[in-house]
Coordinates of C-alpha atoms in Angstrom, one line a residue:
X452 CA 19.0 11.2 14.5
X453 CA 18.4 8.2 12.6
X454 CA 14.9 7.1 15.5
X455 CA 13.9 10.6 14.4
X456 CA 14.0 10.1 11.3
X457 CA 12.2 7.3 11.5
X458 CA 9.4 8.4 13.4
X459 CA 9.3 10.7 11.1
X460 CA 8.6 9.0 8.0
X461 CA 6.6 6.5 10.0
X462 CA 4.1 9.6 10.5
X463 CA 4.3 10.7 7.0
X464 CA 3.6 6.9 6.0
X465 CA 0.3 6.8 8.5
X466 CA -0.8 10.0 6.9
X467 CA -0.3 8.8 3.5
X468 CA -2.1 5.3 4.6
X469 CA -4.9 7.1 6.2
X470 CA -5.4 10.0 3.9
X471 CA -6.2 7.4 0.8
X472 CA -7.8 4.4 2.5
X473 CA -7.1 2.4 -0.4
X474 CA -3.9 1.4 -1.9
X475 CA -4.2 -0.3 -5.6
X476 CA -1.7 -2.8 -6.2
X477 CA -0.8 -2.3 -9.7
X478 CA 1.7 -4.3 -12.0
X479 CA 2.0 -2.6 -15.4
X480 CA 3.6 -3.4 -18.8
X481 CA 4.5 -0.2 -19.3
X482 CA 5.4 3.2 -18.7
X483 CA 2.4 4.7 -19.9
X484 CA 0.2 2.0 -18.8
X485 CA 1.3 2.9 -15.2
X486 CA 0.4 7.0 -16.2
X487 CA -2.9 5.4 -17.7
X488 CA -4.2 3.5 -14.2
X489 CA -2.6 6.6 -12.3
X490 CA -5.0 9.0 -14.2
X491 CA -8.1 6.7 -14.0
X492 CA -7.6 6.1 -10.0
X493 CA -7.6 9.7 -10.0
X494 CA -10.6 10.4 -11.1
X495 CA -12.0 8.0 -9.1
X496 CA -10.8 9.5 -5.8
X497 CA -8.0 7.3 -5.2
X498 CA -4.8 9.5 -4.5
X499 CA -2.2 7.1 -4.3
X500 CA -0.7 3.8 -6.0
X501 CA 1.5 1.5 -5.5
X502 CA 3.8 -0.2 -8.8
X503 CA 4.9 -3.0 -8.1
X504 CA 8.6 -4.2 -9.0
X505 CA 7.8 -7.2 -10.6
X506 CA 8.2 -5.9 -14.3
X507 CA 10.9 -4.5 -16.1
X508 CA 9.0 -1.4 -16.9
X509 CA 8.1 -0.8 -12.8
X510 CA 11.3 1.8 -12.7
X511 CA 10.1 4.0 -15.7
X512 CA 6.4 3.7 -14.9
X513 CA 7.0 5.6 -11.4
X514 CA 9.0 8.0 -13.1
X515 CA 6.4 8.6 -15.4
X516 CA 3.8 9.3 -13.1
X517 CA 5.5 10.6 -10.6
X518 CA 6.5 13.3 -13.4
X519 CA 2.9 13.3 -15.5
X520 CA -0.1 12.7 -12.9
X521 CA -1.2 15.3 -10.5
X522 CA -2.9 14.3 -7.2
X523 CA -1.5 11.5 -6.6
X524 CA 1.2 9.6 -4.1
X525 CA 3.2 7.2 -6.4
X526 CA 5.2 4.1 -4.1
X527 CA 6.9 1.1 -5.1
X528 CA 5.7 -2.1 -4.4
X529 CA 7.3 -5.4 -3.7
X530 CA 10.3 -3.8 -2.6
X531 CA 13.1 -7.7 -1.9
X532 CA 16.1 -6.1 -1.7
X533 CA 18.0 -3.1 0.0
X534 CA 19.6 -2.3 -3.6
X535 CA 16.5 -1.4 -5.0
X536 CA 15.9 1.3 -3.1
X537 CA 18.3 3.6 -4.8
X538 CA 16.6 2.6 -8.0
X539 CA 13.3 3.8 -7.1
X540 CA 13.9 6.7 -4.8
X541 CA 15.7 7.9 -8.1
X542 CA 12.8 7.5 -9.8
X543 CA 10.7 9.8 -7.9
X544 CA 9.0 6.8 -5.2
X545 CA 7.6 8.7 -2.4
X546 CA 6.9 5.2 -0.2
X547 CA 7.9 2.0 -0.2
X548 CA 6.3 -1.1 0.6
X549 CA 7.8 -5.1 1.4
X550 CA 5.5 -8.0 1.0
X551 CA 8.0 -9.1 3.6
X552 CA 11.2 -7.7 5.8
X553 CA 14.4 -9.9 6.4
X554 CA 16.4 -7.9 9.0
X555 CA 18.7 -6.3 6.2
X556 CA 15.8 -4.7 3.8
X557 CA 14.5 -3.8 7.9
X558 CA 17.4 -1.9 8.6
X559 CA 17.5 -0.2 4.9
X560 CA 13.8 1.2 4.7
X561 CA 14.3 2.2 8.5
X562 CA 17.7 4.5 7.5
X563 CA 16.3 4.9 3.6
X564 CA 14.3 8.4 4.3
X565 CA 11.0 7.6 2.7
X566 CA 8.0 6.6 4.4
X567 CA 7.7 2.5 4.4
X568 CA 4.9 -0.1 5.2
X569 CA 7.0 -3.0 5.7
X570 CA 5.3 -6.4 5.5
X571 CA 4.4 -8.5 8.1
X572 CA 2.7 -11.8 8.1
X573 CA 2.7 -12.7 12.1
X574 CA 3.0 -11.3 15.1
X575 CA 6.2 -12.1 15.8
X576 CA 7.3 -10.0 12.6
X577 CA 5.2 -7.5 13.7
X578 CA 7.5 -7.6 17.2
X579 CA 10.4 -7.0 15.5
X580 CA 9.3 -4.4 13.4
X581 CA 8.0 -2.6 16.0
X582 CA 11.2 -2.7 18.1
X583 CA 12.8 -1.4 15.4
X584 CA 10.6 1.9 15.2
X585 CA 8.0 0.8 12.8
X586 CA 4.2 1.7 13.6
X587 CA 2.6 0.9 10.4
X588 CA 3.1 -2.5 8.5
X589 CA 1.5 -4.0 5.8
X590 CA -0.1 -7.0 6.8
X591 CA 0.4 -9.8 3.9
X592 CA -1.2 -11.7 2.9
X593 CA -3.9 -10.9 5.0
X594 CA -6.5 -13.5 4.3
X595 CA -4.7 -16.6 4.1
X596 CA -2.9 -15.8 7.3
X597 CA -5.9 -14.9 9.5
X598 CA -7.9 -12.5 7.8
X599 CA -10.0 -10.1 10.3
X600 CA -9.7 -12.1 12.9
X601 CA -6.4 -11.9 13.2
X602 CA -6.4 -8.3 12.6
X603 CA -8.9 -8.4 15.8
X604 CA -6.7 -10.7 17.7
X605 CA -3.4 -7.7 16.8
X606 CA -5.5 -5.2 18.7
X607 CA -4.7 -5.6 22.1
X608 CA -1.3 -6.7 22.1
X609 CA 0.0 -4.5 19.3
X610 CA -2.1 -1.3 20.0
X611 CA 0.4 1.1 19.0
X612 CA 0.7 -0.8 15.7
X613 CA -1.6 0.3 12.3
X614 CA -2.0 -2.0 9.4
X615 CA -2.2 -2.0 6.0
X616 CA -4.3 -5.5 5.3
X617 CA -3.2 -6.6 1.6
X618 CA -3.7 -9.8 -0.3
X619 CA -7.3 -11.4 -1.1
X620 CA -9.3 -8.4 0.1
X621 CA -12.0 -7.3 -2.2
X622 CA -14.1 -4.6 -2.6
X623 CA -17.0 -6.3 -0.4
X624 CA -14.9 -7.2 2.7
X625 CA -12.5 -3.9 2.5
X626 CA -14.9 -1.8 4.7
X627 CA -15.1 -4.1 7.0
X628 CA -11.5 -3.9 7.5
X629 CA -11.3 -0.2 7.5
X630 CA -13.7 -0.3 10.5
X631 CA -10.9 -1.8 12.5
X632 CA -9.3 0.6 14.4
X633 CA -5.8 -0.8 14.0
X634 CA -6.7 -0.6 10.1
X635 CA -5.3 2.5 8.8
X636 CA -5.7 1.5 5.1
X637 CA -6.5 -1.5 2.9
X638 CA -4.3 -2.5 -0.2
X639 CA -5.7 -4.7 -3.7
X640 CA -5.7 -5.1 -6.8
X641 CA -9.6 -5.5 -7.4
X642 CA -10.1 -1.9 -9.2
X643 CA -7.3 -2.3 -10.9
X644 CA -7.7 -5.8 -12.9
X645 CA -5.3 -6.8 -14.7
X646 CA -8.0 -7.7 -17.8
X647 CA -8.7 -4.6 -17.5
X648 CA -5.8 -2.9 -17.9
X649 CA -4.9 -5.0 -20.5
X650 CA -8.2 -4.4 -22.6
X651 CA -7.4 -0.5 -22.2
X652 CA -10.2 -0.5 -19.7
X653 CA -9.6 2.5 -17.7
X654 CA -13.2 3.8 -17.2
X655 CA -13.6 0.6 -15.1
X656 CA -10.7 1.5 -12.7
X657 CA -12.1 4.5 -12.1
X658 CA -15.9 3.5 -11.8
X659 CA -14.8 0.5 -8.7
X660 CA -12.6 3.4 -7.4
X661 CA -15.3 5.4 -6.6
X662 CA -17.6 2.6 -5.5
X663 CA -15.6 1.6 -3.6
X664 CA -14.4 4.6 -1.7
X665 CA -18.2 5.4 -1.5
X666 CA -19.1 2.0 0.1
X667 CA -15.8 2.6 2.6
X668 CA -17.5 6.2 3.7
X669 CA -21.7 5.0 3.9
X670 CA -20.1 1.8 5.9
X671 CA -17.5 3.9 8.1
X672 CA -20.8 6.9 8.3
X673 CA -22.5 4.2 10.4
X674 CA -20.1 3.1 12.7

């Protein structure tokens, strides 16, 4: 029961992954901040997010949007420990993502029920996530460890593995990325800048969202 429910979740997790193309990496001070980005990657196309647990205000800004934005997918980020998960499944998470998976927080997001994107920086990782049931990771952080050649390189032995590239990707190299067909999604915090979420910016998430998403399809159009 528990490899079903995995595989599973893993499928819900690809569809999520593949269904958005981007996934903003957003650390908010705030409750409504959290609503605020939500709405403005919204109307820029963007139909998920992922708050990270690195403030004390990550908890109540999933709740919030999970409760007060439509269209959207709300996950927590920077999931370190198997005891948060009951924390933010109770606030409404519907994914979960690891910039990293000891064997523990492996065996916890495998059993937890919610689609996961646990994090991966080699290929060994990636082997032992794999033989555990995963087939989608988040690959982190992508550039200093290898960048798209390494996500080349993960093709042939990993076939049956997707990625989720995150960490130094912008929004010139992220369609490159997304050409890669072990890519199934690209994760950053470029449209979501942390100036401009402090300077109440919003328009300006929602203006790189939509480049960028329309860069993604003309670049993908061509392929």
């Amino acid at each position: 029961m528990a490899a079903a429910s995995l595989e599973n979740t893993q499928h819900a997790a690809i569809g999520l992954l593949r269904a958005t193309r981007i996934l903003p990496v957003v650390t908010v001070a705030s409750a409504e901040q959290g609503v605020a980005v939500a709405r403005a990657l919204v109307a820029g196309g963007i139909r998920a997010i992922e708050i990270t647990l690195r403030t004390a205000a990550a908890i109540d800004a999933i709740a919030a949007v999970k409760r007060d934005v439509a269209g959207i997918a709300v996950g927590a980020g920077t999931v370190l420990t198997p005891r948060q998960l009951d924390d933010v499944r109770a606030a409404g998470a519907e994914f979960l993502v690891t910039p990293g998976t000891p064997p523990a927080l492996a065996d916890a997001l495998a059993a937890c029920g919610l689609p996961a994107v646990p994090g991966a920086a080699t290929p060994t990782e990636l082997l032992a996530l794999r033989a555990r049931g995963f087939r989608v990771c988040k690959l982190f952080p992508a550039s200093a460890v290898g960048g798209l050649p390494l996500v080349r390189a993960l093709q042939a032995p990993l076939a049956d593995v997707l990625l989720c590239p995150t960490g130094g990707i912008g929004e010139a190299d992220a369609p490159q990325y997304l050409a890669e067909r072990n890519v199934a999604c690209v994760g950053g915090s470029w449209m979501v800048r942390a100036d401009w979420i402090a300077e109440g910016r919003y328009d300006l998430v929602s203006e790189a969202s939509a480049r960028s998403l329309a860069a993604i399809g003309a670049a993908l159009a061509q392929d």
